[in-house]
Each structure stands twice: as C-alpha cells, then as structure tokens.
PDB file of C-alpha atoms in Angstrom:
ATOM      1  CA  MET A  17      -0.329   0.287   0.073  1.00  0.00           C
ATOM      2  CA  ASN A  18       1.274   3.464  -0.669  1.00  0.00           C
ATOM      3  CA  PRO A  19       1.828   6.273   1.750  1.00  0.00           C
ATOM      4  CA  GLY A  20      -0.875   8.076  -1.564  1.00  0.00           C
ATOM      5  CA  THR A  21      -3.917   5.403  -0.619  1.00  0.00           C
ATOM      6  CA  LEU A  22      -2.807   6.043   3.400  1.00  0.00           C
ATOM      7  CA  THR A  23      -3.642   8.928   3.365  1.00  0.00           C
ATOM      8  CA  LEU A  24      -7.248   8.047   1.433  1.00  0.00           C
ATOM      9  CA  TYR A  25      -7.686   6.035   3.782  1.00  0.00           C
ATOM     10  CA  ILE A  26      -6.852   8.112   6.450  1.00  0.00           C
ATOM     11  CA  PHE A  27      -9.174  11.330   5.476  1.00  0.00           C
ATOM     12  CA  VAL A  28     -12.234   8.607   4.919  1.00  0.00           C
ATOM     13  CA  LEU A  29     -11.853   7.698   8.149  1.00  0.00           C
ATOM     14  CA  ALA A  30     -11.810  11.200   9.794  1.00  0.00           C
ATOM     15  CA  ALA A  31     -14.565  12.329   7.704  1.00  0.00           C
ATOM     16  CA  VAL A  32     -16.505   8.994   8.712  1.00  0.00           C
ATOM     17  CA  ALA A  33     -16.191   9.574  12.314  1.00  0.00           C
ATOM     18  CA  SER A  34     -16.437  13.050  12.711  1.00  0.00           C
ATOM     19  CA  VAL A  35     -20.185  12.652  10.719  1.00  0.00           C
ATOM     20  CA  MET A  36     -20.887  10.244  12.998  1.00  0.00           C
ATOM     21  CA  VAL A  37     -20.182  12.836  16.130  1.00  0.00           C
ATOM     22  CA  MET A  38     -22.279  15.126  13.657  1.00  0.00           C
ATOM     23  CA  LEU A  39     -24.805  12.075  14.748  1.00  0.00           C
ATOM     24  CA  ILE A  40     -24.986  11.330  18.151  1.00  0.00           C
ATOM     25  CA  THR A  41     -24.505  14.124  19.637  1.00  0.00           C
ATOM     26  CA  ARG A  42     -26.937  16.492  21.028  1.00  0.00           C
ATOM     27  CA  THR A  43     -25.069  20.093  21.040  1.00  0.00           C
ATOM     28  CA  VAL A  44     -25.378  21.932  17.961  1.00  0.00           C
ATOM     29  CA  PHE A  45     -21.459  24.366  18.968  1.00  0.00           C
ATOM     30  CA  TYR A  46     -20.314  20.785  18.761  1.00  0.00           C
ATOM     31  CA  ALA A  47     -21.903  19.022  15.956  1.00  0.00           C
ATOM     32  CA  ALA A  48     -20.504  22.327  13.976  1.00  0.00           C
ATOM     33  CA  LEU A  49     -16.808  21.290  15.024  1.00  0.00           C
ATOM     34  CA  SER A  50     -17.917  17.930  13.930  1.00  0.00           C
ATOM     35  CA  LEU A  51     -18.469  19.595  10.269  1.00  0.00           C
ATOM     36  CA  ILE A  52     -14.824  21.457  10.197  1.00  0.00           C
ATOM     37  CA  VAL A  53     -12.754  18.228  10.622  1.00  0.00           C
ATOM     38  CA  CYS A  54     -15.742  17.028   7.996  1.00  0.00           C
ATOM     39  CA  LEU A  55     -15.682  18.926   5.547  1.00  0.00           C
ATOM     40  CA  ILE A  56     -11.602  19.934   6.568  1.00  0.00           C
ATOM     41  CA  SER A  57     -10.722  16.217   5.491  1.00  0.00           C
ATOM     42  CA  VAL A  58     -12.983  16.322   1.953  1.00  0.00           C
ATOM     43  CA  ALA A  59     -10.826  18.952   1.448  1.00  0.00           C
ATOM     44  CA  GLY A  60      -7.464  16.877   2.040  1.00  0.00           C
ATOM     45  CA  ILE A  61      -9.482  14.081  -0.494  1.00  0.00           C
ATOM     46  CA  TYR A  62      -9.712  16.235  -3.792  1.00  0.00           C
ATOM     47  CA  ALA A  63      -6.132  17.416  -2.793  1.00  0.00           C
ATOM     48  CA  LEU A  64      -5.197  13.748  -3.579  1.00  0.00           C
ATOM     49  CA  LEU A  65      -7.570  12.842  -6.710  1.00  0.00           C
ATOM     50  CA  SER A  66      -5.546  15.470  -8.580  1.00  0.00           C
ATOM     51  CA  ALA A  67      -8.193  18.722  -7.758  1.00  0.00           C
ATOM     52  CA  GLU A  68      -5.792  21.309  -5.451  1.00  0.00           C
ATOM     53  CA  PHE A  69      -7.744  24.641  -5.756  1.00  0.00           C
ATOM     54  CA  LEU A  70     -11.139  22.838  -5.467  1.00  0.00           C
ATOM     55  CA  ALA A  71      -8.419  21.699  -1.687  1.00  0.00           C
ATOM     56  CA  ILE A  72      -7.938  25.518  -1.388  1.00  0.00           C
ATOM     57  CA  THR A  73     -11.482  26.575  -1.999  1.00  0.00           C
ATOM     58  CA  GLN A  74     -13.037  24.699   0.094  1.00  0.00           C
ATOM     59  CA  LEU A  75     -10.539  25.267   3.535  1.00  0.00           C
ATOM     60  CA  VAL A  76     -11.513  29.062   2.156  1.00  0.00           C
ATOM     61  CA  ILE A  77     -14.317  29.324   2.027  1.00  0.00           C
ATOM     62  CA  TYR A  78     -15.591  26.526   3.839  1.00  0.00           C
ATOM     63  CA  ALA A  79     -13.685  26.552   7.006  1.00  0.00           C
ATOM     64  CA  GLY A  80     -12.871  30.192   7.127  1.00  0.00           C
ATOM     65  CA  GLY A  81     -15.949  31.309   6.293  1.00  0.00           C
ATOM     66  CA  VAL A  82     -19.027  29.254   6.293  1.00  0.00           C
ATOM     67  CA  LEU A  83     -18.480  27.715   9.302  1.00  0.00           C
ATOM     68  CA  VAL A  84     -17.364  30.563  10.982  1.00  0.00           C
ATOM     69  CA  LEU A  85     -21.013  32.108  10.618  1.00  0.00           C
ATOM     70  CA  ILE A  86     -22.745  28.844  11.325  1.00  0.00           C
ATOM     71  CA  LEU A  87     -20.310  29.613  14.959  1.00  0.00           C
ATOM     72  CA  PHE A  88     -21.647  33.637  14.913  1.00  0.00           C
ATOM     73  CA  GLY A  89     -25.539  32.006  14.005  1.00  0.00           C
ATOM     74  CA  ILE A  90     -25.313  29.314  17.051  1.00  0.00           C
ATOM     75  CA  MET A  91     -23.576  32.634  19.158  1.00  0.00           C
ATOM     76  CA  LEU A  92     -25.226  34.861  18.847  1.00  0.00           C
ATOM     77  CA  THR A  93     -29.303  32.180  18.880  1.00  0.00           C
ATOM     78  CA  ASN A  94     -27.705  31.508  21.979  1.00  0.00           C
ATOM     79  CA  ARG A  95     -26.667  34.215  24.441  1.00  0.00           C
ATOM     80  CA  ILE A  96     -30.363  34.586  25.378  1.00  0.00           C
ATOM     81  CA  ALA A  97     -31.658  31.778  26.331  1.00  0.00           C
ATOM     82  CA  GLY A  98     -28.097  31.389  28.334  1.00  0.00           C
ATOM     83  CA  LYS A  99     -27.651  27.838  28.420  1.00  0.00           C
ATOM     84  CA  PRO A 100     -26.200  25.160  25.764  1.00  0.00           C
ATOM     85  CA  LEU A 101     -27.509  25.173  22.410  1.00  0.00           C
ATOM     86  CA  LEU A 102     -29.211  21.790  22.500  1.00  0.00           C
ATOM     87  CA  THR A 103     -31.392  19.572  19.852  1.00  0.00           C
ATOM     88  CA  GLU A 104     -33.172  16.247  20.520  1.00  0.00           C
ATOM     89  CA  SER A 105     -34.230  14.673  17.337  1.00  0.00           C
ATOM     90  CA  HIS A 106     -37.610  13.154  16.258  1.00  0.00           C
ATOM     91  CA  HIS A 107     -38.445  10.668  13.899  1.00  0.00           C
ATOM     92  CA  VAL A 108     -36.607   8.615  14.696  1.00  0.00           C
ATOM     93  CA  VAL A 109     -36.626   5.000  12.841  1.00  0.00           C
ATOM     94  CA  LYS A 110     -39.095   6.506   9.555  1.00  0.00           C
ATOM     95  CA  SER A 111     -36.019   8.908   8.789  1.00  0.00           C
ATOM     96  CA  ALA A 112     -33.354   5.508   9.453  1.00  0.00           C
ATOM     97  CA  ILE A 113     -35.364   3.745   6.877  1.00  0.00           C
ATOM     98  CA  ILE A 114     -35.314   5.985   4.252  1.00  0.00           C
ATOM     99  CA  SER A 115     -31.178   7.450   5.037  1.00  0.00           C
ATOM    100  CA  ILE A 116     -30.400   3.555   4.800  1.00  0.00           C
ATOM    101  CA  GLY A 117     -33.276   3.184   1.454  1.00  0.00           C
ATOM    102  CA  MET A 118     -30.839   6.069   0.245  1.00  0.00           C
ATOM    103  CA  PHE A 119     -28.361   4.770   0.793  1.00  0.00           C
ATOM    104  CA  LEU A 120     -28.882   1.350  -1.387  1.00  0.00           C
ATOM    105  CA  ILE A 121     -30.755   2.951  -3.554  1.00  0.00           C
ATOM    106  CA  ILE A 122     -27.405   5.011  -4.723  1.00  0.00           C
ATOM    107  CA  ILE A 123     -24.683   1.813  -2.962  1.00  0.00           C
ATOM    108  CA  ILE A 124     -26.892  -0.435  -6.283  1.00  0.00           C
ATOM    109  CA  SER A 125     -26.888   1.801  -8.153  1.00  0.00           C
ATOM    110  CA  TYR A 126     -23.237   2.550  -8.639  1.00  0.00           C
ATOM    111  CA  GLN A 127     -22.858  -1.262  -8.535  1.00  0.00           C
ATOM    112  CA  LYS A 128     -25.459  -1.973 -12.154  1.00  0.00           C
ATOM    113  CA  THR A 129     -23.539   1.321 -13.533  1.00  0.00           C
ATOM    114  CA  SER A 130     -20.708   0.331 -16.431  1.00  0.00           C
ATOM    115  CA  PHE A 131     -17.553   2.438 -15.898  1.00  0.00           C
ATOM    116  CA  ASN A 132     -14.966   2.510 -17.868  1.00  0.00           C
ATOM    117  CA  GLN A 133     -12.215   0.396 -15.819  1.00  0.00           C
ATOM    118  CA  GLY A 134      -9.047   0.735 -15.061  1.00  0.00           C
ATOM    119  CA  ASP A 135      -6.795   3.483 -13.377  1.00  0.00           C
ATOM    120  CA  PRO A 136      -7.083   6.494 -15.941  1.00  0.00           C
ATOM    121  CA  VAL A 137      -3.544   8.504 -16.947  1.00  0.00           C
ATOM    122  CA  PRO A 138      -3.501  11.433 -15.081  1.00  0.00           C
ATOM    123  CA  ALA A 139      -4.047  15.143 -17.248  1.00  0.00           C
ATOM    124  CA  GLN A 140      -0.354  16.387 -17.808  1.00  0.00           C
ATOM    125  CA  GLY A 141       0.545  20.077 -16.650  1.00  0.00           C
ATOM    126  CA  ASN A 142      -0.993  22.145 -14.029  1.00  0.00           C
ATOM    127  CA  HIS A 143      -3.991  22.190 -13.230  1.00  0.00           C
ATOM    128  CA  ILE A 144      -4.455  25.335 -11.334  1.00  0.00           C
ATOM    129  CA  ASN A 145      -3.033  27.185 -14.931  1.00  0.00           C
ATOM    130  CA  ASN A 146      -6.027  25.265 -17.161  1.00  0.00           C
ATOM    131  CA  ILE A 147      -8.756  25.614 -14.153  1.00  0.00           C
ATOM    132  CA  GLY A 148      -8.009  29.365 -14.825  1.00  0.00           C
ATOM    133  CA  ILE A 149      -8.068  29.757 -18.652  1.00  0.00           C
ATOM    134  CA  GLU A 150     -11.049  27.686 -18.538  1.00  0.00           C
ATOM    135  CA  LEU A 151     -12.922  30.006 -16.224  1.00  0.00           C
ATOM    136  CA  MET A 152     -11.923  32.624 -17.342  1.00  0.00           C
ATOM    137  CA  SER A 153     -12.823  31.503 -21.472  1.00  0.00           C
ATOM    138  CA  THR A 154     -15.227  28.229 -20.785  1.00  0.00           C
ATOM    139  CA  TYR A 155     -16.746  29.372 -18.454  1.00  0.00           C
ATOM    140  CA  VAL A 156     -16.863  32.987 -18.363  1.00  0.00           C
ATOM    141  CA  ALA A 157     -20.494  33.513 -18.617  1.00  0.00           C
ATOM    142  CA  PRO A 158     -21.311  31.429 -14.957  1.00  0.00           C
ATOM    143  CA  PHE A 159     -18.170  32.530 -13.641  1.00  0.00           C
ATOM    144  CA  GLU A 160     -19.844  36.261 -13.902  1.00  0.00           C
ATOM    145  CA  THR A 161     -24.106  34.408 -13.291  1.00  0.00           C
ATOM    146  CA  GLY A 162     -22.099  33.490  -9.136  1.00  0.00           C
ATOM    147  CA  GLY A 163     -20.485  36.891  -9.010  1.00  0.00           C
ATOM    148  CA  ILE A 164     -24.117  39.064  -9.289  1.00  0.00           C
ATOM    149  CA  MET A 165     -25.351  36.338  -7.223  1.00  0.00           C
ATOM    150  CA  LEU A 166     -23.072  36.011  -4.047  1.00  0.00           C
ATOM    151  CA  LEU A 167     -23.214  40.387  -4.467  1.00  0.00           C
ATOM    152  CA  VAL A 168     -27.020  39.840  -4.092  1.00  0.00           C
ATOM    153  CA  CYS A 169     -26.281  37.425  -1.875  1.00  0.00           C
ATOM    154  CA  LEU A 170     -24.409  39.890   0.244  1.00  0.00           C
ATOM    155  CA  ILE A 171     -26.616  42.561   0.319  1.00  0.00           C
ATOM    156  CA  GLY A 172     -30.655  41.120   0.924  1.00  0.00           C
ATOM    157  CA  ALA A 173     -28.014  38.204   4.179  1.00  0.00           C
ATOM    158  CA  ALA A 174     -27.624  41.806   5.287  1.00  0.00           C
ATOM    159  CA  LEU A 175     -30.516  43.298   5.500  1.00  0.00           C
ATOM    160  CA  MET A 176     -32.181  41.498   6.672  1.00  0.00           C
ATOM    161  CA  ALA A 177     -30.068  40.580   9.479  1.00  0.00           C
ATOM    162  CA  SER A 178     -29.797  44.224  10.512  1.00  0.00           C
ATOM    163  CA  SER A 179     -32.317  45.929  12.178  1.00  0.00           C
ATOM    164  CA  PHE A 180     -33.200  49.129   9.866  1.00  0.00           C
ATOM    165  CA  LYS A 181     -35.964  49.441  10.984  1.00  0.00           C
ATOM    166  CA  LYS A 182     -36.984  51.599  14.382  1.00  0.00           C
ATOM    167  CA  ASN A 183     -39.904  48.796  15.866  1.00  0.00           C
ATOM    168  CA  ASP A 184     -40.251  46.764  19.444  1.00  0.00           C
ATOM    169  CA  HIS A 185     -39.148  43.651  17.368  1.00  0.00           C
ATOM    170  CA  VAL A 186     -36.022  44.419  16.926  1.00  0.00           C
TER     171      VAL A 186
ATOM    172  CA  MET B  21     -11.371  -9.003  -3.635  1.00  0.00           C
ATOM    173  CA  ILE B  22     -10.435  -5.130  -2.162  1.00  0.00           C
ATOM    174  CA  MET B  23     -12.057  -2.621  -3.092  1.00  0.00           C
ATOM    175  CA  SER B  24     -10.724   0.984  -5.458  1.00  0.00           C
ATOM    176  CA  GLU B  25      -9.569   3.374  -4.223  1.00  0.00           C
ATOM    177  CA  HIS B  26     -12.472   5.412  -6.413  1.00  0.00           C
ATOM    178  CA  THR B  27     -15.513   2.381  -4.716  1.00  0.00           C
ATOM    179  CA  ILE B  28     -14.455   3.644  -1.090  1.00  0.00           C
ATOM    180  CA  LEU B  29     -14.851   6.499  -1.979  1.00  0.00           C
ATOM    181  CA  PHE B  30     -18.335   6.705  -3.557  1.00  0.00           C
ATOM    182  CA  VAL B  31     -19.105   4.882  -0.898  1.00  0.00           C
ATOM    183  CA  LEU B  32     -17.980   8.048   1.387  1.00  0.00           C
ATOM    184  CA  GLY B  33     -20.147  10.924  -1.032  1.00  0.00           C
ATOM    185  CA  ALA B  34     -22.619   8.706   0.024  1.00  0.00           C
ATOM    186  CA  PHE B  35     -22.796   8.045   3.588  1.00  0.00           C
ATOM    187  CA  LEU B  36     -21.913  11.743   3.532  1.00  0.00           C
ATOM    188  CA  PHE B  37     -25.599  11.687   1.729  1.00  0.00           C
ATOM    189  CA  SER B  38     -27.452   9.416   4.120  1.00  0.00           C
ATOM    190  CA  ALA B  39     -25.426  11.219   7.193  1.00  0.00           C
ATOM    191  CA  GLY B  40     -26.857  15.123   6.078  1.00  0.00           C
ATOM    192  CA  LEU B  41     -30.451  14.156   5.180  1.00  0.00           C
ATOM    193  CA  PHE B  42     -30.628  11.690   8.387  1.00  0.00           C
ATOM    194  CA  ILE B  43     -29.320  15.220  10.373  1.00  0.00           C
ATOM    195  CA  VAL B  44     -31.825  16.408   8.295  1.00  0.00           C
ATOM    196  CA  PHE B  45     -34.881  14.995   9.019  1.00  0.00           C
ATOM    197  CA  THR B  46     -33.608  14.375  12.943  1.00  0.00           C
ATOM    198  CA  LYS B  47     -32.438  16.776  14.716  1.00  0.00           C
ATOM    199  CA  ARG B  48     -35.162  19.942  15.470  1.00  0.00           C
ATOM    200  CA  ASN B  49     -32.496  22.960  14.990  1.00  0.00           C
ATOM    201  CA  ALA B  50     -32.526  25.139  12.084  1.00  0.00           C
ATOM    202  CA  ILE B  51     -29.025  25.323  12.149  1.00  0.00           C
ATOM    203  CA  MET B  52     -28.517  21.294  12.805  1.00  0.00           C
ATOM    204  CA  ILE B  53     -30.960  21.881   9.209  1.00  0.00           C
ATOM    205  CA  LEU B  54     -28.309  24.736   7.682  1.00  0.00           C
ATOM    206  CA  LEU B  55     -25.526  21.985   9.253  1.00  0.00           C
ATOM    207  CA  GLY B  56     -27.327  18.190   6.548  1.00  0.00           C
ATOM    208  CA  ILE B  57     -27.625  20.119   3.921  1.00  0.00           C
ATOM    209  CA  GLU B  58     -24.176  21.095   3.803  1.00  0.00           C
ATOM    210  CA  LEU B  59     -23.197  18.289   4.657  1.00  0.00           C
ATOM    211  CA  MET B  60     -25.537  16.478   1.333  1.00  0.00           C
ATOM    212  CA  LEU B  61     -24.147  19.580  -0.388  1.00  0.00           C
ATOM    213  CA  ASN B  62     -20.802  18.760  -0.152  1.00  0.00           C
ATOM    214  CA  ALA B  63     -21.307  14.455  -0.710  1.00  0.00           C
ATOM    215  CA  ALA B  64     -22.023  16.240  -3.817  1.00  0.00           C
ATOM    216  CA  ASN B  65     -18.996  18.075  -4.114  1.00  0.00           C
ATOM    217  CA  LEU B  66     -17.125  14.597  -3.276  1.00  0.00           C
ATOM    218  CA  ASN B  67     -18.661  12.656  -6.410  1.00  0.00           C
ATOM    219  CA  LEU B  68     -18.439  15.686  -8.716  1.00  0.00           C
ATOM    220  CA  ILE B  69     -14.813  15.794  -8.385  1.00  0.00           C
ATOM    221  CA  VAL B  70     -14.311  11.286  -8.050  1.00  0.00           C
ATOM    222  CA  PHE B  71     -15.911  10.954 -11.467  1.00  0.00           C
ATOM    223  CA  ASN B  72     -14.341  13.868 -12.979  1.00  0.00           C
ATOM    224  CA  ARG B  73     -11.154  11.432 -12.451  1.00  0.00           C
ATOM    225  CA  GLN B  74     -12.826   9.126 -15.104  1.00  0.00           C
ATOM    226  CA  ASN B  75     -12.629  11.225 -17.926  1.00  0.00           C
ATOM    227  CA  PRO B  76      -8.795  13.776 -16.441  1.00  0.00           C
ATOM    228  CA  THR B  77      -8.808  15.959 -19.070  1.00  0.00           C
ATOM    229  CA  SER B  78     -11.117  17.860 -18.918  1.00  0.00           C
ATOM    230  CA  TYR B  79     -12.539  20.018 -15.704  1.00  0.00           C
ATOM    231  CA  GLU B  80     -16.476  19.681 -16.340  1.00  0.00           C
ATOM    232  CA  GLY B  81     -16.741  18.230 -12.285  1.00  0.00           C
ATOM    233  CA  GLN B  82     -14.453  19.902 -10.747  1.00  0.00           C
ATOM    234  CA  PHE B  83     -15.973  23.953 -12.081  1.00  0.00           C
ATOM    235  CA  PHE B  84     -19.156  22.312 -11.330  1.00  0.00           C
ATOM    236  CA  ALA B  85     -17.807  21.416  -8.124  1.00  0.00           C
ATOM    237  CA  LEU B  86     -16.666  25.053  -7.435  1.00  0.00           C
ATOM    238  CA  PHE B  87     -20.674  26.363  -8.535  1.00  0.00           C
ATOM    239  CA  ILE B  88     -21.981  23.939  -6.246  1.00  0.00           C
ATOM    240  CA  ILE B  89     -19.641  25.108  -3.439  1.00  0.00           C
ATOM    241  CA  LEU B  90     -20.553  28.908  -4.682  1.00  0.00           C
ATOM    242  CA  VAL B  91     -24.545  27.805  -4.531  1.00  0.00           C
ATOM    243  CA  ALA B  92     -23.456  26.644  -0.828  1.00  0.00           C
ATOM    244  CA  VAL B  93     -21.804  29.310   0.386  1.00  0.00           C
ATOM    245  CA  CYS B  94     -25.578  31.684  -0.522  1.00  0.00           C
ATOM    246  CA  GLU B  95     -27.784  29.880   0.617  1.00  0.00           C
ATOM    247  CA  ALA B  96     -25.372  30.052   4.251  1.00  0.00           C
ATOM    248  CA  ALA B  97     -25.112  33.106   4.359  1.00  0.00           C
ATOM    249  CA  VAL B  98     -29.424  34.134   4.253  1.00  0.00           C
ATOM    250  CA  GLY B  99     -30.093  31.258   5.685  1.00  0.00           C
ATOM    251  CA  ILE B 100     -28.685  32.388   8.843  1.00  0.00           C
ATOM    252  CA  ALA B 101     -30.177  35.347   8.096  1.00  0.00           C
ATOM    253  CA  ILE B 102     -33.400  33.738   8.155  1.00  0.00           C
ATOM    254  CA  ILE B 103     -32.492  31.998  12.023  1.00  0.00           C
ATOM    255  CA  LEU B 104     -30.709  34.599  13.313  1.00  0.00           C
ATOM    256  CA  LYS B 105     -34.432  37.387  12.087  1.00  0.00           C
ATOM    257  CA  ALA B 106     -36.832  34.575  13.112  1.00  0.00           C
ATOM    258  CA  TYR B 107     -35.146  34.200  16.286  1.00  0.00           C
ATOM    259  CA  HIS B 108     -35.459  37.822  17.054  1.00  0.00           C
ATOM    260  CA  TYR B 109     -39.753  37.579  16.347  1.00  0.00           C
ATOM    261  CA  TYR B 110     -39.795  34.231  17.934  1.00  0.00           C
ATOM    262  CA  TYR B 111     -37.285  33.388  20.687  1.00  0.00           C
ATOM    263  CA  THR B 112     -36.718  30.251  19.744  1.00  0.00           C
ATOM    264  CA  SER B 113     -34.793  28.754  16.518  1.00  0.00           C
ATOM    265  CA  VAL B 114     -36.312  25.508  16.259  1.00  0.00           C
ATOM    266  CA  PRO B 115     -38.917  25.706  13.554  1.00  0.00           C
ATOM    267  CA  ASP B 116     -41.891  23.539  14.554  1.00  0.00           C
ATOM    268  CA  GLN B 117     -42.389  26.202  17.340  1.00  0.00           C
ATOM    269  CA  ILE B 118     -42.382  28.402  14.970  1.00  0.00           C
ATOM    270  CA  ASN B 119     -45.883  28.597  13.922  1.00  0.00           C
ATOM    271  CA  ASP B 120     -47.723  31.547  13.601  1.00  0.00           C
ATOM    272  CA  LEU B 121     -47.272  34.206  10.565  1.00  0.00           C
ATOM    273  CA  LYS B 122     -48.232  36.703  12.279  1.00  0.00           C
ATOM    274  CA  GLU B 123     -46.718  39.189  14.788  1.00  0.00           C
ATOM    275  CA  LYS B 124     -47.006  37.915  18.645  1.00  0.00           C
ATOM    276  CA  ASN B 125     -47.965  41.529  20.088  1.00  0.00           C
TER     277      ASN B 125
END
C-alpha cells in the first residue's frame, strides 16, 4: 500500500468518524466543530484526487467562512437563552429507514452502472493554470453570474439580518 | 477482492449524503438542518470530483463542484440571516415552534 492510498484511507476514516459524532451529539456547537473536521478531511481527499484548486477553495470558503458564520449564528441564538444550545431528535426510526434506503439505492445504482475500467492516466500540466484559463474562457458566463448572485445574496442577507426599521421587536 | 479507491470514495459520498439526510430529518434545530444541507452538498461535490477522475483531460466536474460551493455559500448566508431574524421575533430556533405568521403582540 503506497503512502497516497494510506493517507486517503486516513482522511476517509476521519470524515466518517466526524460525521458519526455529528449524528450522535446533542450539542449544536460540537456538531459544527465536527462538520469542520469533516470538511477539512474532504479537502484533503480533493488534494489527493488532483483537484488542488477545489481543496484550497474548500478550506478557505467552508472551513474559514461558512463555518465561522454558522458558529456566529449558534452563539447569537444562544446568548439570550443563557444555556448551551441543545437539540433533540424526532422521527428517528422513520428517518433511519429512509436514509438507509437512500444509501442502498445509491450503492446499488453504482454497482449496476458500468464505468470505463482501469486507472486513467492523470492529466499532464499544471491543473491550476488550466482551471484559471478555462474559468476565464469557457466558463466565463457562469462565473460572472455567480459573482452577481454572491453580490445579491450578500446585500439580501445584510438587509435581512440588520435592524433598519425602528420597532420594538428588533 | 480489495475495493478500489474510487469505490471507497463513492461509498463515502453515499454515506455523507445519507447522514446529511438523516440530520435534516431528525434534528429539531434550524442550524442543525443547515449543517445537514451543507453535508449533502459536500457529498455531491465529492462524487463530482471522483467522477471527474474518469475523464481527467477535462475539468467539468471540478467546475461543477466550484459552482456548487458558490451556491452553498449563498444558501448558508441567507439561511443564517433568516434564522437570526426569526430568533429575534420568536425567541426560538426550532422550526416546529415557529407556527404563526403574524407577529406576537
């Protein structure tokens, strides 16, 4: 077993373990921290699968941005109540049946599909260079649309969360 | 028979998706539901990257994953803003207890 495969298995185990913690724990804060561990493990898997740009994006945006936002949200909805934010589970049996059924459906459909066999040769050249060139040539329309969507969502979220109207509830 | 790396990664993606679905169904807190949605989007990204390895000369899977990350960021920001706003009105972040459209007097 070469070191790359071993590292891949370690990342897979870390992701599975952190997701199990998310499933079991009742504290929302611990669940968010476990999600950070899971996302960093998946970023490591991306890096091993020669998708370095996606790995860096995952680290910067998810682990650096989204999860900090979610921790911020947990603390803001925790402050007034003055106790740790706990969550309860309901409909556990029905949800477990649906989730395991979904898992089996995905696995069975994977087994029944035929893919081209053998390990493909990795693409030559610098991946990040190629991604930058393609992003500015082939994918420039979705790129710009995504930028506009980010701007709209930023303004909308800031307007929604801020208290610009003067009333008693805000 | 030893499983190949791609099979293990595919099973991991299916597991992440199912776990996210389970969290969305069972947990009663709105922030936990957001975390479950992030997990499901992440599983989709993982599958896209793994399938992109089948055709390594193109980057279509990676670009798809990139735009999914973009949408996930927007969804998380707007979701947190809605949760905070609802918390200021109802003093709870449990969606089951937010059951009236009018403001409380």
